[in-house]
Coordinates of C-alpha atoms and ligand atoms in Angstrom, one line a residue:
M63 CA 46.6 39.2 -0.6
N64 CA 44.7 42.5 -0.9
N65 CA 41.3 43.2 0.9
N66 CA 39.3 41.9 -1.9
S67 CA 40.8 38.8 -2.1
T68 CA 40.7 38.2 1.5
A69 CA 37.0 38.6 1.7
M70 CA 36.5 36.3 -1.3
A71 CA 38.6 33.7 0.5
E72 CA 36.7 34.2 3.6
R73 CA 33.6 33.9 1.7
N74 CA 34.5 30.9 0.0
S75 CA 35.8 29.0 3.1
L76 CA 32.3 30.1 4.8
S77 CA 30.6 28.6 2.0
Q78 CA 32.7 25.3 2.2
D79 CA 32.3 25.0 5.8
E80 CA 28.6 25.2 5.1
A81 CA 28.6 23.0 2.2
L82 CA 30.7 20.5 4.6
S83 CA 28.1 20.8 7.4
K84 CA 25.2 20.0 5.1
V85 CA 26.8 16.7 3.9
V86 CA 27.3 15.6 7.6
K87 CA 23.8 16.6 8.5
E88 CA 22.7 14.6 5.5
I89 CA 24.5 11.5 6.5
V90 CA 23.5 11.6 10.0
R91 CA 20.0 12.0 9.1
C92 CA 20.3 9.3 6.6
T93 CA 21.7 7.0 9.1
N94 CA 19.0 7.8 11.8
F95 CA 16.5 6.9 9.1
A96 CA 18.1 3.4 8.4
A97 CA 18.5 2.8 12.2
L98 CA 14.7 3.6 13.0
K99 CA 13.5 1.2 9.9
H100 CA 15.7 -1.7 10.7
K101 CA 15.0 -0.9 14.5
D102 CA 13.3 -4.4 14.9
Q103 CA 15.7 -6.5 12.5
R104 CA 18.6 -8.6 13.5
R105 CA 21.3 -10.5 11.7
K106 CA 21.1 -14.1 11.3
D107 CA 24.1 -14.6 13.6
K108 CA 23.6 -16.0 17.2
Q109 CA 24.6 -12.8 18.9
Q110 CA 21.4 -11.1 16.8
T111 CA 23.6 -8.2 16.2
P112 CA 21.1 -5.3 15.0
Y113 CA 20.5 -5.2 11.3
V114 CA 21.6 -1.7 10.9
N115 CA 25.1 -2.8 11.6
H116 CA 25.2 -4.3 8.5
V117 CA 24.2 -1.0 6.4
I118 CA 26.5 1.0 8.3
G119 CA 29.4 -1.5 7.9
V120 CA 28.7 -1.4 4.0
A121 CA 28.7 2.6 3.9
H122 CA 32.2 2.5 5.9
I123 CA 33.7 0.1 3.6
L124 CA 32.9 2.3 0.8
V125 CA 34.4 5.1 2.7
S126 CA 37.4 3.4 4.2
E127 CA 38.4 0.8 1.7
G128 CA 36.7 1.7 -1.4
G129 CA 38.1 5.6 -1.0
I130 CA 34.5 6.7 -1.9
S131 CA 33.3 10.3 -0.9
D132 CA 30.3 10.7 -3.4
V133 CA 27.3 11.3 -0.8
S134 CA 24.7 9.9 -2.6
V135 CA 26.4 6.5 -2.9
I136 CA 27.1 6.4 0.9
Q137 CA 23.5 7.3 1.4
A138 CA 22.4 4.5 -1.0
A139 CA 24.6 2.3 1.2
L140 CA 22.8 3.4 4.5
L141 CA 19.6 2.9 2.8
H142 CA 20.2 0.0 0.7
D143 CA 18.1 -2.7 2.4
T144 CA 15.4 -0.5 3.7
V145 CA 12.9 -1.0 0.6
E146 CA 13.9 -4.9 0.2
D147 CA 13.3 -5.6 4.1
T148 CA 11.3 -3.0 5.7
D149 CA 8.1 -0.9 4.8
T150 CA 10.1 1.8 3.4
S151 CA 8.6 2.8 -0.3
F152 CA 10.8 4.4 -3.0
Y153 CA 8.6 7.3 -2.9
E154 CA 9.4 7.8 0.5
L155 CA 12.9 7.7 -0.2
Q156 CA 12.4 10.1 -3.0
A157 CA 10.8 12.5 -0.6
E158 CA 13.2 12.1 1.9
F159 CA 16.6 11.9 0.0
G160 CA 15.9 12.8 -3.6
E161 CA 15.7 10.9 -6.8
D162 CA 19.3 10.1 -7.2
V163 CA 19.6 8.2 -4.1
A164 CA 16.1 6.6 -4.5
N165 CA 17.2 5.4 -8.0
L166 CA 20.6 3.8 -6.5
V167 CA 18.4 2.0 -3.8
K168 CA 16.2 0.8 -6.5
E169 CA 19.0 -0.8 -8.3
M170 CA 20.0 -2.6 -5.1
T171 CA 16.3 -4.1 -4.3
D172 CA 15.4 -7.7 -5.1
D173 CA 12.1 -8.5 -5.9
K174 CA 11.0 -10.4 -2.8
S175 CA 8.1 -11.8 -4.5
L176 CA 10.3 -13.8 -7.0
P177 CA 11.1 -17.6 -5.9
K178 CA 14.6 -17.3 -4.4
A179 CA 16.5 -19.4 -7.1
E180 CA 15.2 -16.7 -9.6
R181 CA 16.1 -14.2 -7.3
K182 CA 19.6 -15.1 -7.0
A183 CA 20.1 -16.0 -10.5
L184 CA 18.7 -12.2 -11.5
Q185 CA 21.5 -10.7 -9.3
I186 CA 24.0 -12.5 -11.4
S187 CA 22.4 -11.8 -15.0
H188 CA 21.7 -8.0 -13.7
A189 CA 25.1 -7.1 -12.2
P190 CA 26.9 -6.2 -15.3
Q191 CA 24.1 -3.9 -16.2
A192 CA 24.2 -1.9 -13.1
S193 CA 25.2 1.7 -13.1
H194 CA 28.9 2.4 -11.9
R195 CA 27.4 3.7 -8.6
A196 CA 25.3 0.8 -7.8
K197 CA 28.1 -1.5 -8.6
L198 CA 30.2 0.1 -5.7
V199 CA 27.5 -0.4 -3.4
K200 CA 26.9 -4.0 -4.4
L201 CA 30.8 -4.7 -4.1
A202 CA 30.7 -3.3 -0.5
D203 CA 27.5 -5.4 0.3
K204 CA 29.2 -8.6 -0.9
L205 CA 32.4 -7.9 0.9
Y206 CA 30.5 -7.3 4.1
N207 CA 28.2 -10.4 3.9
L208 CA 31.2 -12.6 3.1
R209 CA 33.2 -11.3 5.9
D210 CA 30.3 -11.7 8.1
L211 CA 30.2 -15.3 6.9
R212 CA 34.1 -15.8 7.7
R213 CA 33.3 -14.5 10.9
C214 CA 30.3 -16.8 12.0
T215 CA 27.7 -19.1 10.5
P216 CA 24.3 -17.7 10.6
E217 CA 22.0 -19.7 12.9
S218 CA 20.3 -22.5 10.8
W219 CA 22.9 -22.4 7.9
T220 CA 24.8 -25.4 7.1
E221 CA 28.5 -25.4 6.1
E222 CA 27.4 -26.4 2.6
R223 CA 24.9 -23.5 2.2
V224 CA 27.8 -20.9 3.4
Q225 CA 30.1 -22.7 0.6
E226 CA 27.3 -22.0 -1.9
Y227 CA 26.9 -18.5 -0.8
F228 CA 30.3 -17.8 -1.5
E229 CA 30.1 -19.6 -5.2
W230 CA 27.4 -17.8 -5.9
A231 CA 28.9 -14.3 -4.5
S232 CA 31.9 -14.9 -7.0
Q233 CA 29.4 -15.0 -10.0
V234 CA 27.7 -11.8 -9.0
V235 CA 31.0 -10.2 -8.4
A236 CA 32.3 -11.2 -11.8
G237 CA 29.7 -8.9 -13.3
L238 CA 30.7 -6.2 -11.2
R239 CA 34.6 -6.1 -12.0
G240 CA 36.4 -2.9 -13.3
T241 CA 34.8 -0.8 -10.8
N242 CA 36.8 -0.7 -7.6
Q243 CA 40.2 -2.2 -7.3
A244 CA 40.7 -2.2 -3.3
M245 CA 37.1 -3.8 -2.7
E246 CA 37.4 -6.2 -5.7
D247 CA 41.1 -7.3 -4.6
A248 CA 39.7 -7.8 -0.8
L249 CA 36.6 -9.9 -2.4
D250 CA 39.2 -12.0 -4.2
Q251 CA 41.2 -12.5 -1.3
L252 CA 38.4 -14.1 0.3
F253 CA 37.4 -16.3 -2.5
M254 CA 40.9 -17.7 -2.6
E255 CA 40.9 -18.5 1.0
R256 CA 37.5 -20.2 0.4
G257 CA 39.3 -22.2 -2.3
V258 CA 36.5 -20.7 -4.5
E259 CA 37.0 -19.9 -8.2
V260 CA 37.9 -16.1 -8.8
M261 CA 35.4 -15.4 -11.8
G262 CA 36.1 -12.9 -14.6
S263 CA 39.3 -11.4 -13.5
Ligands
LIG780 N1 26.5 -13.4 5.9 C1 25.6 -12.9 6.8 N2 24.3 -12.5 6.0 C2 23.2 -12.1 6.9 C3 23.3 -12.2 8.3 N3 22.0 -11.9 8.5 C4 21.2 -11.6 7.6 N4 22.0 -11.6 6.4 C5 21.6 -11.3 5.0 O1 21.0 -12.6 4.3 C6 21.4 -12.2 3.1 C7 21.6 -13.5 2.6 O2 20.9 -14.7 3.1 P1 20.3 -15.4 1.8 O3 19.8 -16.6 2.4 O4 21.3 -15.8 0.6 O5 19.1 -14.4 0.9 P2 17.8 -13.9 1.6 O6 17.8 -13.8 3.1 O7 17.5 -12.8 0.8 O8 17.0 -15.0 1.2 C8 22.1 -11.0 2.7 O9 21.1 -10.0 2.3 P3 21.4 -8.8 1.5 O10 22.4 -7.9 2.0 O11 20.1 -8.1 0.9 O12 22.6 -9.4 0.2 P4 22.4 -10.3 -0.8 O13 23.5 -11.4 -0.2 O14 20.9 -11.1 -1.0 O15 22.7 -9.7 -2.2 C9 22.7 -10.8 4.0 O16 22.6 -9.2 4.5 C10 24.3 -12.8 9.0 O17 24.4 -13.0 10.3 N5 25.4 -13.2 7.9
LIG781 MN1 22.7 -5.9 2.3

């Protein structure tokens, strides 16, 4: 390598380091934002697990099982329940994390003012229209929640309600297929274990 190309390689590797450290900072800032927003919220299990474990777990499924490294998708996973379940607005997400991330979270957000049955039906009918990147987060969200149901039954849920959730999730997942083989295979395994019909494959 001559002097010129050495200098260029040094410049490139420096800027790669800088780019990487920017990503690390963004992910940590985003995790901290989610932790603060969900700080008073607990899961419905007996141990009252902090709710933020769920959103970090969804992001972890995306990177470790889904093989996803799209930073906005990971941020959307970390933030996916902030608007639905806390006082966070889309404007706030847009200002903090940009339009791309805010739009992905929008695709993940149920309208809590609608009756529950309607909300659940809309998840099934809207799933096929979601963007590819929102489908990734939706698959990871369902995978986390179904594994959590296998781990333990939320307080106040009957076995019948758990079974109904699996059956409804199978219908939502039918509309998300063709997105990520590893996550879809893991979901199908859970449906089969439960004796729930694997739909749309
Ligand atoms: N399995 C499980 N789920 C829990 C627990 N604690 C809270 N949840 C949340 O409950 C939601 C599923 O419960 P439902 O009764 O069907 O829905 P609802 O809370 O929106 O009315 C999920 O919301 P979501 O993430 O917005 O997903 P979605 O299922 O509504 O798409 C899930 O994250 C728990 O201990 N176990
Ligand atoms: Mn969720």
